[in-house]
PDB file of C-alpha atoms in Angstrom:
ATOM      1  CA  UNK A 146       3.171-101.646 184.145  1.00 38.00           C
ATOM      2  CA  UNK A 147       5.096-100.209 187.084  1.00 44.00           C
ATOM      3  CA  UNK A 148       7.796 -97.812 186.527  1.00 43.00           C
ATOM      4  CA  UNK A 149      11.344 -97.875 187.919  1.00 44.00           C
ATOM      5  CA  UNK A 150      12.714 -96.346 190.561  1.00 43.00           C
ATOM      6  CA  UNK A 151      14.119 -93.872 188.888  1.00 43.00           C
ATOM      7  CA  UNK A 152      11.105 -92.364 187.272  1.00 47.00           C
ATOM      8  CA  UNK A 153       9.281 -91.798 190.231  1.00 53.00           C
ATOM      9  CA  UNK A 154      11.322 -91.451 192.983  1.00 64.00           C
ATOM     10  CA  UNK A 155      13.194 -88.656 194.575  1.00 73.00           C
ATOM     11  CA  UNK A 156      16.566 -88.754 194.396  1.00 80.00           C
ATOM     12  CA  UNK A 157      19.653 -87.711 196.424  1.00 87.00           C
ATOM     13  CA  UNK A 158      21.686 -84.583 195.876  1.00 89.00           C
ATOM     14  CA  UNK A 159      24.877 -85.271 194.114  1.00 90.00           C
ATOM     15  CA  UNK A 160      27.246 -84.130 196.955  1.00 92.00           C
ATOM     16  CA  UNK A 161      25.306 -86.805 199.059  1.00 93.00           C
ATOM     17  CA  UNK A 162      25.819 -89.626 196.545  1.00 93.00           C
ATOM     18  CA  UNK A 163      29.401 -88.821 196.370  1.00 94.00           C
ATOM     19  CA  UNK A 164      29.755 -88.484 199.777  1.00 95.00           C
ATOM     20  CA  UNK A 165      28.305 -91.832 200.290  1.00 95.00           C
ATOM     21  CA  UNK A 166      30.009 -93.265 197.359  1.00 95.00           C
ATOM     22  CA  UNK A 167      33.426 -92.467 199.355  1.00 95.00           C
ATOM     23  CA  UNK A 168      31.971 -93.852 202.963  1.00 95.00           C
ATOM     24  CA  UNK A 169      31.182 -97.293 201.567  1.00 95.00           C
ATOM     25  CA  UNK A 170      34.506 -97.446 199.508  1.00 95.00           C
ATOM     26  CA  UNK A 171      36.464 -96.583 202.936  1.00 95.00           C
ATOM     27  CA  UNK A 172      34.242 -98.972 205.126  1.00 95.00           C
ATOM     28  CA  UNK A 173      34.642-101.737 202.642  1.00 94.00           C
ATOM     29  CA  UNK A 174      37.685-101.833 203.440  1.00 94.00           C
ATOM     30  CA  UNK A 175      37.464-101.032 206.984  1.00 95.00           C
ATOM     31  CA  UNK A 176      35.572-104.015 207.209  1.00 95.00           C
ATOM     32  CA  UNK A 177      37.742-106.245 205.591  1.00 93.00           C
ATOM     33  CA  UNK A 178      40.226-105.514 208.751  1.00 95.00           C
ATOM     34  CA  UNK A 179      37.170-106.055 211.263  1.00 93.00           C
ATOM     35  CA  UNK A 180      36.760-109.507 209.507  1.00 92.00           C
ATOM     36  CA  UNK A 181      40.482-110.297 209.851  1.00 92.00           C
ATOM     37  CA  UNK A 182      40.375-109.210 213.541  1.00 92.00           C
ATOM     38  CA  UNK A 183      37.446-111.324 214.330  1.00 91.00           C
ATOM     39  CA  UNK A 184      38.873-114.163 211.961  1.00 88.00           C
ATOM     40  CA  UNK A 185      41.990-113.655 214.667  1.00 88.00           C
ATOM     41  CA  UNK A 186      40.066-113.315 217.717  1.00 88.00           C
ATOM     42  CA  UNK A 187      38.496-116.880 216.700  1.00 81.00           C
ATOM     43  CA  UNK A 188      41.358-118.735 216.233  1.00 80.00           C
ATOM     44  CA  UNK A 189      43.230-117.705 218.820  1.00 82.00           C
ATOM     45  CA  UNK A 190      40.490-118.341 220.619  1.00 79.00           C
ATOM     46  CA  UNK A 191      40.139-122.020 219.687  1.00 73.00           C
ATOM     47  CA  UNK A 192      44.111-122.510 219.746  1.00 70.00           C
ATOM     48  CA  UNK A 193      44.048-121.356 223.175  1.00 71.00           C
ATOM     49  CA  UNK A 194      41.201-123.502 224.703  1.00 64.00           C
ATOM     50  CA  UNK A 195      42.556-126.686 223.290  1.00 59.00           C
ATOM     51  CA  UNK A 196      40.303-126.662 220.810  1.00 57.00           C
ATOM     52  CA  UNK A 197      42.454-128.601 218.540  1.00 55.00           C
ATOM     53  CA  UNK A 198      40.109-130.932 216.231  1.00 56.00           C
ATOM     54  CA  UNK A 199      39.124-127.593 215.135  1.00 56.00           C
ATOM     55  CA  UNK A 200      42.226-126.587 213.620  1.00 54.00           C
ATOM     56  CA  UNK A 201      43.814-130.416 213.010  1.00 51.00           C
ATOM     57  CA  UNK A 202      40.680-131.225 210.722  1.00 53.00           C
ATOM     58  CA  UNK A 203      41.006-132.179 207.083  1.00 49.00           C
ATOM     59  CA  UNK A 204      39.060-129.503 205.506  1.00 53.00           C
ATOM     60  CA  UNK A 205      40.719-127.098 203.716  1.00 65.00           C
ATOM     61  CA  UNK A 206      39.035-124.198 205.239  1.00 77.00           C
ATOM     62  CA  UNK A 207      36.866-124.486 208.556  1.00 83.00           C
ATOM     63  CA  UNK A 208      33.431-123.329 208.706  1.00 85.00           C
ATOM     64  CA  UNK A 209      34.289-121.308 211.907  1.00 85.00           C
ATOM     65  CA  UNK A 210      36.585-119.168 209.971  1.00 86.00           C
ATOM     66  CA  UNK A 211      33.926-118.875 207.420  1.00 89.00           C
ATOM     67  CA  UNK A 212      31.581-117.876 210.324  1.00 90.00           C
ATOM     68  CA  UNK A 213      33.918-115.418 212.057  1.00 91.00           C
ATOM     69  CA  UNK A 214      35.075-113.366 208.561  1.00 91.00           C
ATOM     70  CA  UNK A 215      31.505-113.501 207.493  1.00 92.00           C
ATOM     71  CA  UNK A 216      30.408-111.890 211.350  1.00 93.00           C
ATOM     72  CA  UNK A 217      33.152-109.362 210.768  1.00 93.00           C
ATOM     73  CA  UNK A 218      31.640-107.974 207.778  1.00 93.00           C
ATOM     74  CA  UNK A 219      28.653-107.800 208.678  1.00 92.00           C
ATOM     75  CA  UNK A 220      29.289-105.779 211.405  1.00 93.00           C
ATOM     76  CA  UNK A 221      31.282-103.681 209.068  1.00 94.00           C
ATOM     77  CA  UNK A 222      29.028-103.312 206.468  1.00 95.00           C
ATOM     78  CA  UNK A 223      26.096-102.594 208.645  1.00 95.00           C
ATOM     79  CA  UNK A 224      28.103 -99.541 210.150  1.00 95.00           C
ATOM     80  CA  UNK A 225      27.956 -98.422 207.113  1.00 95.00           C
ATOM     81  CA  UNK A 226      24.800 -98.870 206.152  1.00 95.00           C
ATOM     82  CA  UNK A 227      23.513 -97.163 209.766  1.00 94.00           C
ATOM     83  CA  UNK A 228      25.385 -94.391 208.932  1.00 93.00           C
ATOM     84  CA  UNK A 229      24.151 -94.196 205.193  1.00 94.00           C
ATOM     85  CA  UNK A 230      20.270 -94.815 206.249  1.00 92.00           C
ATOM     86  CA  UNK A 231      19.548 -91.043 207.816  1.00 89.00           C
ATOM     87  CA  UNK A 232      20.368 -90.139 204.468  1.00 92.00           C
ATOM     88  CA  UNK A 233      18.882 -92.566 201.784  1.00 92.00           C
ATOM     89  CA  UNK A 234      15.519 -93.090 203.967  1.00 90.00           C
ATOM     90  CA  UNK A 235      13.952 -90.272 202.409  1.00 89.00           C
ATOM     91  CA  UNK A 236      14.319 -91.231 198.764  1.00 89.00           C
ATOM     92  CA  UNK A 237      13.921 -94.778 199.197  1.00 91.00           C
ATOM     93  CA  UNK A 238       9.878 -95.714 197.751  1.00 90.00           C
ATOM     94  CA  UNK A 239       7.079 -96.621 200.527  1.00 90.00           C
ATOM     95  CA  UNK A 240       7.294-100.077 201.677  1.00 93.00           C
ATOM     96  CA  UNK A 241      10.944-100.445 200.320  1.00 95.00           C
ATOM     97  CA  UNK A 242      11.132-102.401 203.393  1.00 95.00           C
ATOM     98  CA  UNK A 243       7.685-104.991 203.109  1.00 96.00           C
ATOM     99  CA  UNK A 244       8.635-108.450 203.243  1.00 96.00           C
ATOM    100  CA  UNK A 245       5.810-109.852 201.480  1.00 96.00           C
ATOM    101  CA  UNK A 246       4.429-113.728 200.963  1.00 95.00           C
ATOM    102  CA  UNK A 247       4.864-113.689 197.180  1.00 95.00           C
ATOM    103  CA  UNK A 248       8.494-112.885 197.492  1.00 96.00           C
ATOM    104  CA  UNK A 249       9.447-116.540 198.112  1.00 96.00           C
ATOM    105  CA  UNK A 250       8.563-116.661 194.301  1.00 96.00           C
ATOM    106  CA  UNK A 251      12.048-115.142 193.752  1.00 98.00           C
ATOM    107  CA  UNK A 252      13.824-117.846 195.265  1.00 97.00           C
ATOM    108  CA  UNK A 253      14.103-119.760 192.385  1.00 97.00           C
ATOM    109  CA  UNK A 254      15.185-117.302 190.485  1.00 97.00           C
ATOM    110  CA  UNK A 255      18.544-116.765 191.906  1.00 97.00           C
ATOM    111  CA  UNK A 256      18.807-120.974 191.168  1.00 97.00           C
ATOM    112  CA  UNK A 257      17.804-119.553 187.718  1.00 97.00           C
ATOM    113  CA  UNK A 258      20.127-116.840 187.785  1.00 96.00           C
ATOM    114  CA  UNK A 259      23.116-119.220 189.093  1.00 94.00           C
ATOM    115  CA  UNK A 260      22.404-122.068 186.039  1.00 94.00           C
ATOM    116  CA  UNK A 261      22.570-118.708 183.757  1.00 94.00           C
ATOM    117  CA  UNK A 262      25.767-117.387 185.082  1.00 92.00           C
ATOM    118  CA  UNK A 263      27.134-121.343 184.497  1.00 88.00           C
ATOM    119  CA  UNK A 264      25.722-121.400 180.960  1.00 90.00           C
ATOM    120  CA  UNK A 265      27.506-118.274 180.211  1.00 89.00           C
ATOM    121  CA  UNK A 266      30.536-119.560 181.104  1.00 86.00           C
ATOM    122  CA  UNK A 267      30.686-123.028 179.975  1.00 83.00           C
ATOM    123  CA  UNK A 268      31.873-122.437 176.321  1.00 83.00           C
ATOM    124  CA  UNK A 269      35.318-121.062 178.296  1.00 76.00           C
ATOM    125  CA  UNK A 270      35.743-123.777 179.889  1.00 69.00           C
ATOM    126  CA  UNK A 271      36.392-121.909 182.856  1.00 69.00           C
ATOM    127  CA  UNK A 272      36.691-124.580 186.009  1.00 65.00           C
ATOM    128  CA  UNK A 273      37.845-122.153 188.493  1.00 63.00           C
ATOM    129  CA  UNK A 274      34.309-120.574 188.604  1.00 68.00           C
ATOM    130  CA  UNK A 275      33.403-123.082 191.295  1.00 70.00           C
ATOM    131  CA  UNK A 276      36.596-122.679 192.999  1.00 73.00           C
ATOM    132  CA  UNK A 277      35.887-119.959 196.212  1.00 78.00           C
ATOM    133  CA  UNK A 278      32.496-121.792 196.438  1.00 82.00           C
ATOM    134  CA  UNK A 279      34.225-125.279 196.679  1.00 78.00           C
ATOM    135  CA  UNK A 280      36.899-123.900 199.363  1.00 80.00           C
ATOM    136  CA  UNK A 281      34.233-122.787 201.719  1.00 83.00           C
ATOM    137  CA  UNK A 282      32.311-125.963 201.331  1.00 81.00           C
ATOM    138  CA  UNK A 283      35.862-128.208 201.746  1.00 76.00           C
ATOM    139  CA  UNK A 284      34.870-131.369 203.710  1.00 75.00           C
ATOM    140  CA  UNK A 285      33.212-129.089 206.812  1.00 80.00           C
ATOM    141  CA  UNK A 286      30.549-132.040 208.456  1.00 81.00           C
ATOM    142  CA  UNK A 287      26.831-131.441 208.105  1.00 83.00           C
ATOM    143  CA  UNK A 288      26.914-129.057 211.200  1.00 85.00           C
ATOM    144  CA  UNK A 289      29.683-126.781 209.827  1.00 84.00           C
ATOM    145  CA  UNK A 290      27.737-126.754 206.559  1.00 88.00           C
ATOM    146  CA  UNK A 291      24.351-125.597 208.336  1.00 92.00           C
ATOM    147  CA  UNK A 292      26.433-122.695 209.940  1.00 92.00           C
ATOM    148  CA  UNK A 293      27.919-121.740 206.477  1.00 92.00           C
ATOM    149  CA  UNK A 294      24.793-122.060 204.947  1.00 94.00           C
ATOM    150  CA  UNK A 295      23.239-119.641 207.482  1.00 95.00           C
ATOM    151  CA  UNK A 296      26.295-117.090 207.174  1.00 94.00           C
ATOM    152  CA  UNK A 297      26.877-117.333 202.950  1.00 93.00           C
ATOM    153  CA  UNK A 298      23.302-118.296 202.171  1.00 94.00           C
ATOM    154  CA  UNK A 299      21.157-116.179 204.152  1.00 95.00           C
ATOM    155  CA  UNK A 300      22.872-113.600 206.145  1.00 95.00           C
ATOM    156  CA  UNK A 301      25.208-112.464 203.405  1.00 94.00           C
ATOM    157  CA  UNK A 302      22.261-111.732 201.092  1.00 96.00           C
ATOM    158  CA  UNK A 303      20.490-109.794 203.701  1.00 96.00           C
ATOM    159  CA  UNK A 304      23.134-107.183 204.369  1.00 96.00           C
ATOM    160  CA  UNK A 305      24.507-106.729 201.387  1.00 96.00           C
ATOM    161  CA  UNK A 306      21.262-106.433 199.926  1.00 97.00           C
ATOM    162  CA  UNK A 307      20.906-103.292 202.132  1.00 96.00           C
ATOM    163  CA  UNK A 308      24.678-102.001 201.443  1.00 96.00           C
ATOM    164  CA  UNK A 309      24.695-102.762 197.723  1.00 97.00           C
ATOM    165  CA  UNK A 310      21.077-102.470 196.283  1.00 96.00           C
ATOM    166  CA  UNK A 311      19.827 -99.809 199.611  1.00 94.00           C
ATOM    167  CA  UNK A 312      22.776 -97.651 199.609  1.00 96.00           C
ATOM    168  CA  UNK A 313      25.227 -97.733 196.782  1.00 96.00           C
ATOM    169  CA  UNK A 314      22.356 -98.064 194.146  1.00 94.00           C
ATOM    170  CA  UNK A 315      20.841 -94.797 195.488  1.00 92.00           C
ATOM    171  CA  UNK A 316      24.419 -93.203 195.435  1.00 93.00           C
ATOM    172  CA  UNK A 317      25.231 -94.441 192.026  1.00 92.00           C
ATOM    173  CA  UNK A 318      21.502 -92.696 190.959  1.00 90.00           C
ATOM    174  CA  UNK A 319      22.449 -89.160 192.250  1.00 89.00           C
ATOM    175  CA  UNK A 320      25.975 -88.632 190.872  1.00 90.00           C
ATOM    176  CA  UNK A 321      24.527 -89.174 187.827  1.00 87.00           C
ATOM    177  CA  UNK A 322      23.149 -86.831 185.550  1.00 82.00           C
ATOM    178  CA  UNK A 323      19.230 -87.379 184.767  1.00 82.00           C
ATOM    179  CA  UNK A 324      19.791 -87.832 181.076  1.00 80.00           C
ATOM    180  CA  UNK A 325      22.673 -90.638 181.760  1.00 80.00           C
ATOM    181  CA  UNK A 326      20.725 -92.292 184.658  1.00 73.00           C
ATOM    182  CA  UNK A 327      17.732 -92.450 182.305  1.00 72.00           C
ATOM    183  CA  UNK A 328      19.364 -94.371 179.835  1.00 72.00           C
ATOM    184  CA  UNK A 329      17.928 -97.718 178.548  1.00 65.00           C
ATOM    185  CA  UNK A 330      15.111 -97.111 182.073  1.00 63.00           C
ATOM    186  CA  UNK A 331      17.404 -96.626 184.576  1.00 75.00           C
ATOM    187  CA  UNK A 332      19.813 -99.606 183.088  1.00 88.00           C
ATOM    188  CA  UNK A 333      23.019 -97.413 183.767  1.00 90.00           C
ATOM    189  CA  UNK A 334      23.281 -97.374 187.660  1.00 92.00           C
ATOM    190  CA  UNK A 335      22.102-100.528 187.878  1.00 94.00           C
ATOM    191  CA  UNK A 336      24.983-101.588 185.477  1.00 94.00           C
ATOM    192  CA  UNK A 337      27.637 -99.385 187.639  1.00 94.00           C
ATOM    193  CA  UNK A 338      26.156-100.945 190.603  1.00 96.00           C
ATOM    194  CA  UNK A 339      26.463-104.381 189.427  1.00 96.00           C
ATOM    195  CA  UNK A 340      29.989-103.989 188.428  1.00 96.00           C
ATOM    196  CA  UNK A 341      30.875-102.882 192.073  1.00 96.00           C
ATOM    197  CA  UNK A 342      29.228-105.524 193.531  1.00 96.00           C
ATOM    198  CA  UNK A 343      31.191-107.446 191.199  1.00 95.00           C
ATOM    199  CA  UNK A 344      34.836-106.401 191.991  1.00 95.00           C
ATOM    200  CA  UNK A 345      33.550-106.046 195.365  1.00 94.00           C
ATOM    201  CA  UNK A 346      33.266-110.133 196.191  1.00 90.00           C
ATOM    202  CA  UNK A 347      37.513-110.033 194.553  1.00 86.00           C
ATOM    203  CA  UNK A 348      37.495-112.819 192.341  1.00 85.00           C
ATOM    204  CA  UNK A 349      38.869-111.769 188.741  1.00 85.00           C
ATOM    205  CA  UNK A 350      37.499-114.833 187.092  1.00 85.00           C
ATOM    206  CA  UNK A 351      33.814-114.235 188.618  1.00 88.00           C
ATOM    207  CA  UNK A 352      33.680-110.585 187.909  1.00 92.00           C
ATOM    208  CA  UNK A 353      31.684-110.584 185.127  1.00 92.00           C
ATOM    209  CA  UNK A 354      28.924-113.067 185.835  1.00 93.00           C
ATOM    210  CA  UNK A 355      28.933-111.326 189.432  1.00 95.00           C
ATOM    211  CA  UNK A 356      28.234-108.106 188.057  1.00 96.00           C
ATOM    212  CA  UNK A 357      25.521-109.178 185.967  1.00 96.00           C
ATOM    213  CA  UNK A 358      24.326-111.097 188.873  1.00 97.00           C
ATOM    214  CA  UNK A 359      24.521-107.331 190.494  1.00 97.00           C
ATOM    215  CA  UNK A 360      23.252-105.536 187.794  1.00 97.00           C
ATOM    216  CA  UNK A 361      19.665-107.341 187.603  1.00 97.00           C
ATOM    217  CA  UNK A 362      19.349-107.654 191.591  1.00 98.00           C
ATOM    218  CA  UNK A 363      19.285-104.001 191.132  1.00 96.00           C
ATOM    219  CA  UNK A 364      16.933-103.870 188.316  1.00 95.00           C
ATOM    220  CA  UNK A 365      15.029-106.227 190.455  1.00 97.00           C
ATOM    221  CA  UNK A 366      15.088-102.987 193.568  1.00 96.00           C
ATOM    222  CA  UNK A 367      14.150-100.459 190.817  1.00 93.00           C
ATOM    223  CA  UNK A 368      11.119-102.582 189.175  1.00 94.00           C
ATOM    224  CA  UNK A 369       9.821-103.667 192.527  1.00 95.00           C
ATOM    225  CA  UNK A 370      10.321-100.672 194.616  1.00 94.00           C
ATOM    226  CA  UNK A 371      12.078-103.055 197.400  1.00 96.00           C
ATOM    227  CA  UNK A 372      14.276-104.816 198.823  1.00 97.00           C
ATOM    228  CA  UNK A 373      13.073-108.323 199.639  1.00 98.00           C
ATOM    229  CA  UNK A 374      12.722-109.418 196.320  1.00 98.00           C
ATOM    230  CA  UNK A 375      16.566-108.647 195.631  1.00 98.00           C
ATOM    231  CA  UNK A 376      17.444-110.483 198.801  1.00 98.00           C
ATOM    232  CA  UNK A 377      15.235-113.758 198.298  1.00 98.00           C
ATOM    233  CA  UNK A 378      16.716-113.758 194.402  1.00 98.00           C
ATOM    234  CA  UNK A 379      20.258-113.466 195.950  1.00 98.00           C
ATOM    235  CA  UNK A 380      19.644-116.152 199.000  1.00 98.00           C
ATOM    236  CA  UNK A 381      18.740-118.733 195.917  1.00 97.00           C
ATOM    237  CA  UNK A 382      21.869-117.639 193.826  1.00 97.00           C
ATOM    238  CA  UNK A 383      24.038-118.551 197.066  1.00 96.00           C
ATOM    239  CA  UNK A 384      22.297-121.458 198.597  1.00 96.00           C
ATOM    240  CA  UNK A 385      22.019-123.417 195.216  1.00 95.00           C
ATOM    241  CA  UNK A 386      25.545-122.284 194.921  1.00 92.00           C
ATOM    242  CA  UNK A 387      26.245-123.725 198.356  1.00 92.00           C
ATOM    243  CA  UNK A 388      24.161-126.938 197.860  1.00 91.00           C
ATOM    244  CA  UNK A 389      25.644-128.055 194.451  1.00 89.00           C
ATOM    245  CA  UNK A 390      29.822-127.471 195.975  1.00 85.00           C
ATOM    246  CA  UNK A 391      28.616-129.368 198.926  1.00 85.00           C
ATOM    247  CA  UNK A 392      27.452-132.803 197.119  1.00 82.00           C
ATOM    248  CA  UNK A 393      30.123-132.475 194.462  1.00 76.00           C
ATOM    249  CA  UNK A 394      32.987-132.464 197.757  1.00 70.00           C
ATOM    250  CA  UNK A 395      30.731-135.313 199.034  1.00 66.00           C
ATOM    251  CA  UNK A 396      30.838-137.418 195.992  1.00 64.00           C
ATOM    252  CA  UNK A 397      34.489-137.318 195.781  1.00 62.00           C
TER     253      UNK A 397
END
């Protein structure tokens, strides 16, 4: 059986987790204002060229806004991660990096993962789960949707993958002590890093069944010794997610 991450690996000093920790809580937010900017840029863009069945349309929220605050981010986030790399490289397993054939097999378990999250919260009767989800889905046509489905489903797993499982996992590991971090195998920063990718996506009612999401997309990293798996699991949590708000807006 392999062992995790934690176990084998080396891991950073505690001065560079910290110091980490407090570069990807100020460009979080940095990026948050590139994404505005960009979301800007867009629609002034769009106003100005006459663009105006763009804006005039009856969905509630465009897929080129989507598209923009999604670029935004990215761009932010990957700063971050750039700047975090030099740093993490060296403790990060050999081949944290493989794509490999047999990783598809994770796909389905982020559909797995999303039907466990709704599960969870069904005996709340919680409808509002669906509602971010549903707003970027509105009544965009099939074009719009293949854009958002690009940006949400496949490109947002990708980088935040590398921010949240390649970076602030790693961080989380060193400013711990190596009796705490060894706790239930290496369950603890997976759990802290979980609930930060939880508050991280802003949505009180989605917190907890985000962080779990989080927390075993990192156990996921540690077991596996990369990333791919984590990002194949998290492109099926978001395109199922996608694909069911899509033909329950169509249906209505």
């Amino acid at each position: 059986m392999e062992n995790v991450q934690l176990e084998e690996s080396p891991v950073l000093e505690a001065r560079q987790g910290v110091t980490l920790l407090v570069a990807c809580f100020v460009g979080f937010f940095l990026s948050q204002i590139v994404a505005f900017q960009v979301a800007s840029v867009a629609t002034n863009t769009i106003a100005h060229q006459g663009l105006t069945h763009f804006l005039d349309h009856h969905f509630e929220r465009p897929w080129w806004l989507t598209a923009s605050e999604m670029f935004g981010l990215w761009l932010g986030f990957a700063a971050i991660v750039a700047f975090a790399m030099k740093t993490v490289r060296p403790v990060l397993p050999t081949g944290f990096f493989n794509v490999r054939w047999r990783d598809l097999k994770f796909l389905p378990l982020g559909v797995l993962l999303q039907a466990l999250v709704g599960a969870l919260y069904y005996p709340f009767h919680i409808e509002s789960t669906s509602d971010p989800v549903k707003q970027i889905v509105g009544h965009n046509p099939a074009y719009g949707m293949l854009v958002i489905m690009f940006f949400v489903g496949i490109g947002a797993p990708f980088i935040e993958e590398l921010l949240f499982r390649g970076v602030i996992l790693q961080s989380m590991t060193a400013v711990l002590s190596p009796r705490v971090r060894a706790l239930a195998a290496g369950l603890v920063p997976a759990l802290l890093t979980g609930v930060v990718f939880g508050a991280a996506h802003g949505e009180l009612v989605q917190l907890a069944g985000l962080a779990l999401v989080g927390t075993i997309l990192a156990v996921i990293v540690q077991r596996q010794r990369r990333i791919a798996p984590a990002i194949f699991t998290h492109a099926g949590f978001n395109l199922i997610a996608l694909s069911v708000a899509w033909a329950s807006v169509a249906v209505q």
